[in-house]
Amino acid sequence: MTRWTFDDIPDQTGRTAVVTGANSGIGYETARMLARKGARVVLACRSAAKGEAAVRTLRSEGAGAPGPAEGSVSVQGGVSTQGSVEFAALDLSDLDSVAAFAERFTAENDRLDLLVNNAGVMVPPFTRTEQGFELQLGTNHFGHFALTGRLLPLLERTAGSRIVTVSSAAHRIGRIDFDDLNWARRTYKPMAAYGQSKLANLMFTLELRRRLTAAGSAVRATAAHPGFTTTNLGRTAGAPVHFLERLVGMASHDGALPTLLAATDPAAESGSYWGPAHLFESRGAPVRARVSRRARDEAVAGRLWEESEKATGVTFAFTSNGGDSGGTGV
């Protein structure tokens, strides 16, 4: 594959995408580029103020017009023929918010072409979610697991749909500790907890692909990681991380390219994982990324799925919707 860039994103006109955590960083750039290619993009964010500000900025930059509920779709800035952007409230650390978002979105929409599970928290002080989970696992994994399960029926009714989950190179340091998933008995180590959540993200994608394939579903599940990208995610990570960001960090629009490739490129088959090409996958154009041995453990992935169902109360209603199980991406 030659160096993959924004220009390689296929036309997205007529497609609807939900991008979680799209008010800043990788999520914002993912939403911006999809809208510039013609997609209707829903910025699903916890903060209404930040989400609505991001929508205003995108529109002022010509990356999208108002969404269907907010006004007629029109060309802005000459960069999009049909693209639009809109905000919707979603707090992934609260399963009630996830359920409300999914119920509302499903009631108001007849298609969902792309779900980008991007939102995340990184190395915060120990905190619990509304349902009592450790914040990083609860937000990064359980929240997205529940969201995906609740939106799956709509995805399966949409030809060529995809689910992209953003993991991290830090998945390689992660371990799934089923005896203490939520750090109730261990001394809390923020980076280890982050690694566990990112390993869960990647294992979720691989197990989701297996289950979709077994059911004969045409929905495609892929994963990506941004490498070392300068975003707001690591604002609590400390001085060493900020130093590395200044030294080797990529801009957010470059860090979003692996996600966009996984979301749109016909070559990104179900189960594939994408990240930067160079410097131990920290920067560069997107290529196939390395999946750790732990992430490939199907027995652990199966148990994680079961534990996730118990934790969230969400089960996946897989159906056979025919067609190419790889999807089309266009």
mmCIF file of C-alpha atoms in Angstrom:
data_model
loop_
_atom_site.group_PDB
_atom_site.id
_atom_site.type_symbol
_atom_site.label_atom_id
_atom_site.label_comp_id
_atom_site.label_asym_id
_atom_site.label_seq_id
_atom_site.Cartn_x
_atom_site.Cartn_y
_atom_site.Cartn_z
ATOM 1 C CA MET A 1 0.000 0.000 0.000
ATOM 2 C CA THR A 2 1.293 3.466 -0.896
ATOM 3 C CA ARG A 3 1.314 6.229 1.726
ATOM 4 C CA TRP A 4 -2.333 6.630 2.747
ATOM 5 C CA THR A 5 -3.656 10.196 3.085
ATOM 6 C CA PHE A 6 -6.877 12.163 3.376
ATOM 7 C CA ASP A 7 -7.204 12.042 -0.415
ATOM 8 C CA ASP A 8 -7.611 8.258 -0.226
ATOM 9 C CA ILE A 9 -10.826 8.481 1.799
ATOM 10 C CA PRO A 10 -13.669 7.416 -0.508
ATOM 11 C CA ASP A 11 -16.630 9.711 -1.044
ATOM 12 C CA GLN A 12 -18.881 9.483 2.032
ATOM 13 C CA THR A 13 -21.932 11.236 0.608
ATOM 14 C CA GLY A 14 -25.145 9.732 1.944
ATOM 15 C CA ARG A 15 -23.432 7.943 4.833
ATOM 16 C CA THR A 16 -24.155 8.567 8.522
ATOM 17 C CA ALA A 17 -21.377 8.290 11.102
ATOM 18 C CA VAL A 18 -21.345 8.479 14.897
ATOM 19 C CA VAL A 19 -17.977 9.479 16.369
ATOM 20 C CA THR A 20 -17.657 9.361 20.150
ATOM 21 C CA GLY A 21 -15.477 11.914 21.900
ATOM 22 C CA ALA A 22 -15.432 14.077 18.786
ATOM 23 C CA ASN A 23 -15.129 17.468 20.477
ATOM 24 C CA SER A 24 -11.299 17.412 20.373
ATOM 25 C CA GLY A 25 -8.201 15.535 19.267
ATOM 26 C CA ILE A 26 -8.447 12.389 17.162
ATOM 27 C CA GLY A 27 -12.238 12.307 17.345
ATOM 28 C CA TYR A 28 -12.561 15.897 16.164
ATOM 29 C CA GLU A 29 -10.239 15.309 13.221
ATOM 30 C CA THR A 30 -12.032 12.079 12.343
ATOM 31 C CA ALA A 31 -15.362 13.908 12.309
ATOM 32 C CA ARG A 32 -13.907 16.814 10.334
ATOM 33 C CA MET A 33 -12.432 14.638 7.601
ATOM 34 C CA LEU A 34 -15.527 12.466 7.265
ATOM 35 C CA ALA A 35 -17.701 15.571 6.919
ATOM 36 C CA ARG A 36 -15.331 17.031 4.328
ATOM 37 C CA LYS A 37 -15.826 13.841 2.337
ATOM 38 C CA GLY A 38 -19.604 14.234 2.460
ATOM 39 C CA ALA A 39 -20.746 12.253 5.504
ATOM 40 C CA ARG A 40 -23.359 13.276 7.996
ATOM 41 C CA VAL A 41 -21.422 13.097 11.276
ATOM 42 C CA VAL A 42 -22.903 12.986 14.765
ATOM 43 C CA LEU A 43 -20.431 14.216 17.384
ATOM 44 C CA ALA A 44 -21.364 12.134 20.432
ATOM 45 C CA CYS A 45 -19.788 13.881 23.426
ATOM 46 C CA ARG A 46 -20.189 14.080 27.188
ATOM 47 C CA SER A 47 -19.921 17.871 27.425
ATOM 48 C CA ALA A 48 -22.670 19.754 25.623
ATOM 49 C CA ALA A 49 -20.673 22.985 25.757
ATOM 50 C CA LYS A 50 -17.593 21.399 24.187
ATOM 51 C CA GLY A 51 -19.563 19.358 21.678
ATOM 52 C CA GLU A 52 -21.595 22.310 20.467
ATOM 53 C CA ALA A 53 -18.447 24.459 20.290
ATOM 54 C CA ALA A 54 -16.787 21.805 18.127
ATOM 55 C CA VAL A 55 -19.799 21.767 15.804
ATOM 56 C CA ARG A 56 -19.685 25.555 15.471
ATOM 57 C CA THR A 57 -15.968 25.448 14.683
ATOM 58 C CA LEU A 58 -16.391 22.715 12.087
ATOM 59 C CA ARG A 59 -19.154 24.646 10.365
ATOM 60 C CA SER A 60 -17.156 27.862 10.411
ATOM 61 C CA GLU A 61 -14.270 25.991 8.768
ATOM 62 C CA GLY A 62 -16.596 24.659 6.086
ATOM 63 C CA ALA A 63 -16.292 21.040 7.201
ATOM 64 C CA GLY A 64 -20.033 20.501 7.523
ATOM 65 C CA ALA A 65 -23.453 22.077 7.327
ATOM 66 C CA PRO A 66 -26.184 21.766 9.971
ATOM 67 C CA GLY A 67 -27.604 18.280 10.413
ATOM 68 C CA PRO A 68 -31.092 17.307 9.211
ATOM 69 C CA ALA A 69 -32.685 18.250 12.524
ATOM 70 C CA GLU A 70 -31.069 21.658 12.505
ATOM 71 C CA GLY A 71 -31.552 22.921 8.987
ATOM 72 C CA SER A 72 -31.128 22.070 5.335
ATOM 73 C CA VAL A 73 -27.861 20.555 4.140
ATOM 74 C CA SER A 74 -25.832 22.859 1.953
ATOM 75 C CA VAL A 75 -22.348 23.437 0.635
ATOM 76 C CA GLN A 76 -20.074 25.412 2.964
ATOM 77 C CA GLY A 77 -16.645 26.618 1.951
ATOM 78 C CA GLY A 78 -16.621 24.527 -1.213
ATOM 79 C CA VAL A 79 -15.211 21.473 0.579
ATOM 80 C CA SER A 80 -18.310 19.333 1.099
ATOM 81 C CA THR A 81 -21.258 18.582 -1.145
ATOM 82 C CA GLN A 82 -23.507 16.819 1.368
ATOM 83 C CA GLY A 83 -21.549 16.662 4.623
ATOM 84 C CA SER A 84 -23.107 17.806 7.872
ATOM 85 C CA VAL A 85 -22.176 17.849 11.547
ATOM 86 C CA GLU A 86 -24.337 17.816 14.666
ATOM 87 C CA PHE A 87 -23.948 17.254 18.403
ATOM 88 C CA ALA A 88 -25.592 14.580 20.538
ATOM 89 C CA ALA A 89 -25.131 14.042 24.273
ATOM 90 C CA LEU A 90 -23.391 10.808 25.290
ATOM 91 C CA ASP A 91 -21.545 10.051 28.530
ATOM 92 C CA LEU A 92 -19.787 6.713 28.113
ATOM 93 C CA SER A 93 -19.030 6.540 31.827
ATOM 94 C CA ASP A 94 -22.773 6.232 32.513
ATOM 95 C CA LEU A 95 -24.594 3.235 31.041
ATOM 96 C CA ASP A 96 -27.930 5.026 31.454
ATOM 97 C CA SER A 97 -26.638 7.778 29.159
ATOM 98 C CA VAL A 98 -25.462 5.152 26.664
ATOM 99 C CA ALA A 99 -28.898 3.525 26.655
ATOM 100 C CA ALA A 100 -30.659 6.870 26.226
ATOM 101 C CA PHE A 101 -28.402 7.903 23.343
ATOM 102 C CA ALA A 102 -28.859 4.594 21.522
ATOM 103 C CA GLU A 103 -32.635 4.595 22.009
ATOM 104 C CA ARG A 104 -32.938 8.151 20.740
ATOM 105 C CA PHE A 105 -30.595 7.638 17.793
ATOM 106 C CA THR A 106 -32.314 4.429 16.702
ATOM 107 C CA ALA A 107 -35.742 6.054 16.910
ATOM 108 C CA GLU A 108 -34.676 9.059 14.844
ATOM 109 C CA ASN A 109 -32.529 7.371 12.176
ATOM 110 C CA ASP A 110 -33.050 4.645 9.609
ATOM 111 C CA ARG A 111 -29.349 3.989 8.971
ATOM 112 C CA LEU A 112 -25.935 3.970 10.627
ATOM 113 C CA ASP A 113 -23.014 3.377 8.288
ATOM 114 C CA LEU A 114 -20.153 3.960 10.674
ATOM 115 C CA LEU A 115 -19.671 3.819 14.434
ATOM 116 C CA VAL A 116 -16.297 5.117 15.612
ATOM 117 C CA ASN A 117 -15.638 4.147 19.228
ATOM 118 C CA ASN A 118 -13.050 6.838 19.842
ATOM 119 C CA ALA A 119 -13.751 8.501 23.199
ATOM 120 C CA GLY A 120 -11.473 7.677 26.075
ATOM 121 C CA VAL A 121 -9.844 8.718 29.314
ATOM 122 C CA MET A 122 -6.161 8.217 30.054
ATOM 123 C CA VAL A 123 -4.410 7.761 33.422
ATOM 124 C CA PRO A 124 -6.749 9.828 35.626
ATOM 125 C CA PRO A 125 -6.681 9.585 39.416
ATOM 126 C CA PHE A 126 -8.697 6.615 40.657
ATOM 127 C CA THR A 127 -12.359 7.268 39.959
ATOM 128 C CA ARG A 128 -15.451 5.125 39.553
ATOM 129 C CA THR A 129 -18.150 5.442 36.918
ATOM 130 C CA GLU A 130 -21.834 5.902 37.691
ATOM 131 C CA GLN A 131 -22.201 2.113 37.812
ATOM 132 C CA GLY A 132 -19.096 1.619 39.966
ATOM 133 C CA PHE A 133 -16.519 0.542 37.380
ATOM 134 C CA GLU A 134 -12.942 1.819 37.348
ATOM 135 C CA LEU A 135 -13.181 4.899 35.140
ATOM 136 C CA GLN A 136 -10.833 3.861 32.329
ATOM 137 C CA LEU A 137 -12.260 0.367 31.855
ATOM 138 C CA GLY A 138 -15.790 1.654 32.382
ATOM 139 C CA THR A 139 -15.496 4.438 29.815
ATOM 140 C CA ASN A 140 -13.051 3.068 27.266
ATOM 141 C CA HIS A 141 -14.378 -0.494 27.125
ATOM 142 C CA PHE A 142 -17.695 -1.102 28.921
ATOM 143 C CA GLY A 143 -19.258 2.109 27.593
ATOM 144 C CA HIS A 144 -18.318 1.325 24.003
ATOM 145 C CA PHE A 145 -19.286 -2.343 24.373
ATOM 146 C CA ALA A 146 -22.771 -1.291 25.485
ATOM 147 C CA LEU A 147 -23.073 1.384 22.803
ATOM 148 C CA THR A 148 -22.058 -1.020 20.042
ATOM 149 C CA GLY A 149 -24.470 -3.696 21.213
ATOM 150 C CA ARG A 150 -27.382 -1.282 21.384
ATOM 151 C CA LEU A 151 -26.655 0.170 17.923
ATOM 152 C CA LEU A 152 -25.909 -3.170 16.252
ATOM 153 C CA PRO A 153 -29.456 -3.737 14.898
ATOM 154 C CA LEU A 154 -29.291 -0.418 13.046
ATOM 155 C CA LEU A 155 -25.773 -1.158 11.782
ATOM 156 C CA GLU A 156 -26.937 -4.547 10.505
ATOM 157 C CA ARG A 157 -29.779 -2.897 8.587
ATOM 158 C CA THR A 158 -27.275 -0.636 6.807
ATOM 159 C CA ALA A 159 -25.332 -2.097 3.889
ATOM 160 C CA GLY A 160 -21.544 -1.777 4.118
ATOM 161 C CA SER A 161 -21.520 -0.619 7.739
ATOM 162 C CA ARG A 162 -18.459 -0.650 9.985
ATOM 163 C CA ILE A 163 -17.532 -0.468 13.647
ATOM 164 C CA VAL A 164 -14.114 1.033 14.384
ATOM 165 C CA THR A 165 -12.734 0.895 17.910
ATOM 166 C CA VAL A 166 -9.708 2.995 18.822
ATOM 167 C CA SER A 167 -7.139 1.071 20.854
ATOM 168 C CA SER A 168 -3.540 2.039 21.643
ATOM 169 C CA ALA A 169 0.004 0.730 21.381
ATOM 170 C CA ALA A 170 -0.323 0.635 25.183
ATOM 171 C CA HIS A 171 -2.506 -2.454 24.777
ATOM 172 C CA ARG A 172 0.803 -4.363 24.783
ATOM 173 C CA ILE A 173 1.363 -3.568 28.460
ATOM 174 C CA GLY A 174 -2.198 -4.458 29.381
ATOM 175 C CA ARG A 175 -3.432 -7.537 31.238
ATOM 176 C CA ILE A 176 -7.058 -8.497 31.767
ATOM 177 C CA ASP A 177 -7.294 -9.271 35.490
ATOM 178 C CA PHE A 178 -10.636 -11.029 35.880
ATOM 179 C CA ASP A 179 -10.098 -11.320 39.625
ATOM 180 C CA ASP A 180 -9.973 -7.540 40.020
ATOM 181 C CA LEU A 181 -11.112 -5.809 36.839
ATOM 182 C CA ASN A 182 -12.040 -2.634 38.692
ATOM 183 C CA TRP A 183 -8.983 -2.296 40.952
ATOM 184 C CA ALA A 184 -10.944 -2.861 44.142
ATOM 185 C CA ARG A 185 -8.203 -4.910 45.826
ATOM 186 C CA ARG A 186 -4.995 -3.898 44.070
ATOM 187 C CA THR A 187 -3.044 -0.683 44.459
ATOM 188 C CA TYR A 188 -4.287 1.454 41.597
ATOM 189 C CA LYS A 189 -1.752 1.986 38.821
ATOM 190 C CA PRO A 190 -3.167 4.417 36.261
ATOM 191 C CA MET A 191 -1.033 3.332 33.302
ATOM 192 C CA ALA A 192 -1.644 -0.359 33.957
ATOM 193 C CA ALA A 193 -5.380 0.345 34.131
ATOM 194 C CA TYR A 194 -5.160 2.271 30.864
ATOM 195 C CA GLY A 195 -3.321 -0.638 29.242
ATOM 196 C CA GLN A 196 -6.015 -3.039 30.436
ATOM 197 C CA SER A 197 -8.746 -0.857 28.917
ATOM 198 C CA LYS A 198 -6.931 -0.550 25.588
ATOM 199 C CA LEU A 199 -6.250 -4.296 25.471
ATOM 200 C CA ALA A 200 -9.958 -4.791 26.104
ATOM 201 C CA ASN A 201 -10.731 -2.481 23.157
ATOM 202 C CA LEU A 202 -8.635 -4.545 20.763
ATOM 203 C CA MET A 203 -9.829 -7.902 22.103
ATOM 204 C CA PHE A 204 -13.406 -6.651 21.769
ATOM 205 C CA THR A 205 -12.850 -5.870 18.082
ATOM 206 C CA LEU A 206 -11.294 -9.255 17.343
ATOM 207 C CA GLU A 207 -14.005 -11.153 19.228
ATOM 208 C CA LEU A 208 -16.709 -9.012 17.619
ATOM 209 C CA ARG A 209 -15.322 -9.897 14.200
ATOM 210 C CA ARG A 210 -15.416 -13.599 15.065
ATOM 211 C CA ARG A 211 -19.016 -13.398 16.259
ATOM 212 C CA LEU A 212 -20.175 -11.311 13.298
ATOM 213 C CA THR A 213 -18.588 -13.782 10.894
ATOM 214 C CA ALA A 214 -20.110 -16.772 12.679
ATOM 215 C CA ALA A 215 -23.551 -15.157 12.459
ATOM 216 C CA GLY A 216 -23.171 -14.399 8.756
ATOM 217 C CA SER A 217 -23.376 -10.658 9.386
ATOM 218 C CA ALA A 218 -21.991 -8.241 6.807
ATOM 219 C CA VAL A 219 -20.991 -5.630 9.404
ATOM 220 C CA ARG A 220 -17.239 -5.094 9.470
ATOM 221 C CA ALA A 221 -15.304 -4.602 12.753
ATOM 222 C CA THR A 222 -11.866 -2.979 12.638
ATOM 223 C CA ALA A 223 -9.502 -1.280 15.083
ATOM 224 C CA ALA A 224 -6.869 1.430 14.966
ATOM 225 C CA HIS A 225 -4.477 3.346 17.164
ATOM 226 C CA PRO A 226 -3.134 6.886 16.648
ATOM 227 C CA GLY A 227 0.466 6.369 17.723
ATOM 228 C CA PHE A 228 1.985 9.217 19.693
ATOM 229 C CA THR A 229 -0.336 12.095 18.943
ATOM 230 C CA THR A 230 -0.614 15.435 20.683
ATOM 231 C CA THR A 231 -4.164 15.529 22.101
ATOM 232 C CA ASN A 232 -6.015 16.447 25.286
ATOM 233 C CA LEU A 233 -6.243 12.771 26.247
ATOM 234 C CA GLY A 234 -2.920 12.723 28.044
ATOM 235 C CA ARG A 235 -3.432 15.931 29.998
ATOM 236 C CA THR A 236 -3.251 13.946 33.266
ATOM 237 C CA ALA A 237 -0.361 11.744 32.119
ATOM 238 C CA GLY A 238 2.478 13.735 33.667
ATOM 239 C CA ALA A 239 5.712 15.382 32.539
ATOM 240 C CA PRO A 240 7.392 12.383 30.811
ATOM 241 C CA VAL A 241 4.448 11.889 28.465
ATOM 242 C CA HIS A 242 4.237 15.593 27.665
ATOM 243 C CA PHE A 243 7.963 15.641 26.909
ATOM 244 C CA LEU A 244 7.565 12.755 24.463
ATOM 245 C CA GLU A 245 4.590 14.498 22.877
ATOM 246 C CA ARG A 246 6.766 17.514 22.152
ATOM 247 C CA LEU A 247 9.594 15.315 20.905
ATOM 248 C CA VAL A 248 7.849 12.851 18.592
ATOM 249 C CA GLY A 249 4.111 13.560 18.785
ATOM 250 C CA MET A 250 2.132 13.921 15.575
ATOM 251 C CA ALA A 251 -0.589 16.475 14.965
ATOM 252 C CA SER A 252 -4.126 15.222 15.550
ATOM 253 C CA HIS A 253 -5.000 15.281 11.849
ATOM 254 C CA ASP A 254 -2.158 12.822 11.176
ATOM 255 C CA GLY A 255 -3.040 10.714 14.214
ATOM 256 C CA ALA A 256 -6.592 10.353 12.904
ATOM 257 C CA LEU A 257 -5.513 8.712 9.646
ATOM 258 C CA PRO A 258 -5.325 5.121 10.986
ATOM 259 C CA THR A 259 -8.900 5.470 12.250
ATOM 260 C CA LEU A 260 -10.059 6.899 8.943
ATOM 261 C CA LEU A 261 -8.372 4.122 6.984
ATOM 262 C CA ALA A 262 -9.995 1.501 9.226
ATOM 263 C CA ALA A 263 -13.325 3.286 8.772
ATOM 264 C CA THR A 264 -13.394 3.832 5.030
ATOM 265 C CA ASP A 265 -10.766 1.987 2.998
ATOM 266 C CA PRO A 266 -11.999 -1.067 1.063
ATOM 267 C CA ALA A 267 -8.698 -2.831 1.895
ATOM 268 C CA ALA A 268 -9.356 -2.688 5.656
ATOM 269 C CA GLU A 269 -10.971 -6.067 6.138
ATOM 270 C CA SER A 270 -12.876 -7.081 9.230
ATOM 271 C CA GLY A 271 -10.558 -7.834 12.133
ATOM 272 C CA SER A 272 -7.719 -5.667 10.835
ATOM 273 C CA TYR A 273 -5.781 -3.301 13.110
ATOM 274 C CA TRP A 274 -4.088 -0.122 11.870
ATOM 275 C CA GLY A 275 -1.506 2.302 13.242
ATOM 276 C CA PRO A 276 1.456 4.510 12.268
ATOM 277 C CA ALA A 277 4.299 2.949 10.289
ATOM 278 C CA HIS A 278 7.440 4.248 11.988
ATOM 279 C CA LEU A 279 9.332 4.642 15.265
ATOM 280 C CA PHE A 280 7.715 1.665 17.003
ATOM 281 C CA GLU A 281 4.303 2.634 15.610
ATOM 282 C CA SER A 282 4.489 6.080 17.184
ATOM 283 C CA ARG A 283 4.304 8.191 14.018
ATOM 284 C CA GLY A 284 3.991 8.003 10.249
ATOM 285 C CA ALA A 285 1.437 7.006 7.649
ATOM 286 C CA PRO A 286 -1.083 4.292 8.605
ATOM 287 C CA VAL A 287 -0.213 0.633 8.006
ATOM 288 C CA ARG A 288 -1.207 -2.708 9.507
ATOM 289 C CA ALA A 289 -0.312 -2.597 13.208
ATOM 290 C CA ARG A 290 1.041 -5.393 15.364
ATOM 291 C CA VAL A 291 -1.445 -7.275 17.529
ATOM 292 C CA SER A 292 0.080 -8.510 20.778
ATOM 293 C CA ARG A 293 0.021 -12.165 21.795
ATOM 294 C CA ARG A 294 -2.368 -11.390 24.661
ATOM 295 C CA ALA A 295 -4.798 -9.669 22.316
ATOM 296 C CA ARG A 296 -4.933 -12.813 20.173
ATOM 297 C CA ASP A 297 -5.979 -15.049 23.084
ATOM 298 C CA GLU A 298 -9.457 -16.196 22.048
ATOM 299 C CA ALA A 299 -10.244 -17.851 25.378
ATOM 300 C CA VAL A 300 -9.587 -14.633 27.288
ATOM 301 C CA ALA A 301 -11.522 -12.646 24.678
ATOM 302 C CA GLY A 302 -14.506 -14.939 25.076
ATOM 303 C CA ARG A 303 -14.471 -14.559 28.836
ATOM 304 C CA LEU A 304 -14.061 -10.779 28.541
ATOM 305 C CA TRP A 305 -17.149 -10.736 26.319
ATOM 306 C CA GLU A 306 -19.138 -12.653 28.931
ATOM 307 C CA GLU A 307 -17.941 -10.375 31.737
ATOM 308 C CA SER A 308 -18.814 -7.330 29.624
ATOM 309 C CA GLU A 309 -22.342 -8.611 29.073
ATOM 310 C CA LYS A 310 -22.756 -9.128 32.811
ATOM 311 C CA ALA A 311 -21.333 -5.701 33.647
ATOM 312 C CA THR A 312 -23.397 -3.760 31.118
ATOM 313 C CA GLY A 313 -26.545 -5.853 30.864
ATOM 314 C CA VAL A 314 -26.213 -5.658 27.071
ATOM 315 C CA THR A 315 -26.274 -8.689 24.784
ATOM 316 C CA PHE A 316 -25.655 -8.549 21.046
ATOM 317 C CA ALA A 317 -28.509 -9.612 18.753
ATOM 318 C CA PHE A 318 -26.460 -10.890 15.813
ATOM 319 C CA THR A 319 -28.341 -11.566 12.589
ATOM 320 C CA SER A 320 -27.356 -12.723 9.132
ATOM 321 C CA ASN A 321 -27.796 -9.800 6.770
ATOM 322 C CA GLY A 322 -26.086 -11.416 3.782
ATOM 323 C CA GLY A 323 -23.640 -9.782 1.421
ATOM 324 C CA ASP A 324 -19.881 -9.575 1.743
ATOM 325 C CA SER A 325 -18.876 -9.990 5.399
ATOM 326 C CA GLY A 326 -16.058 -7.572 4.730
ATOM 327 C CA GLY A 327 -18.369 -4.694 3.841
ATOM 328 C CA THR A 328 -17.609 -2.051 1.223
ATOM 329 C CA GLY A 329 -16.589 1.119 3.026
ATOM 330 C CA VAL A 330 -18.093 3.258 0.297
#
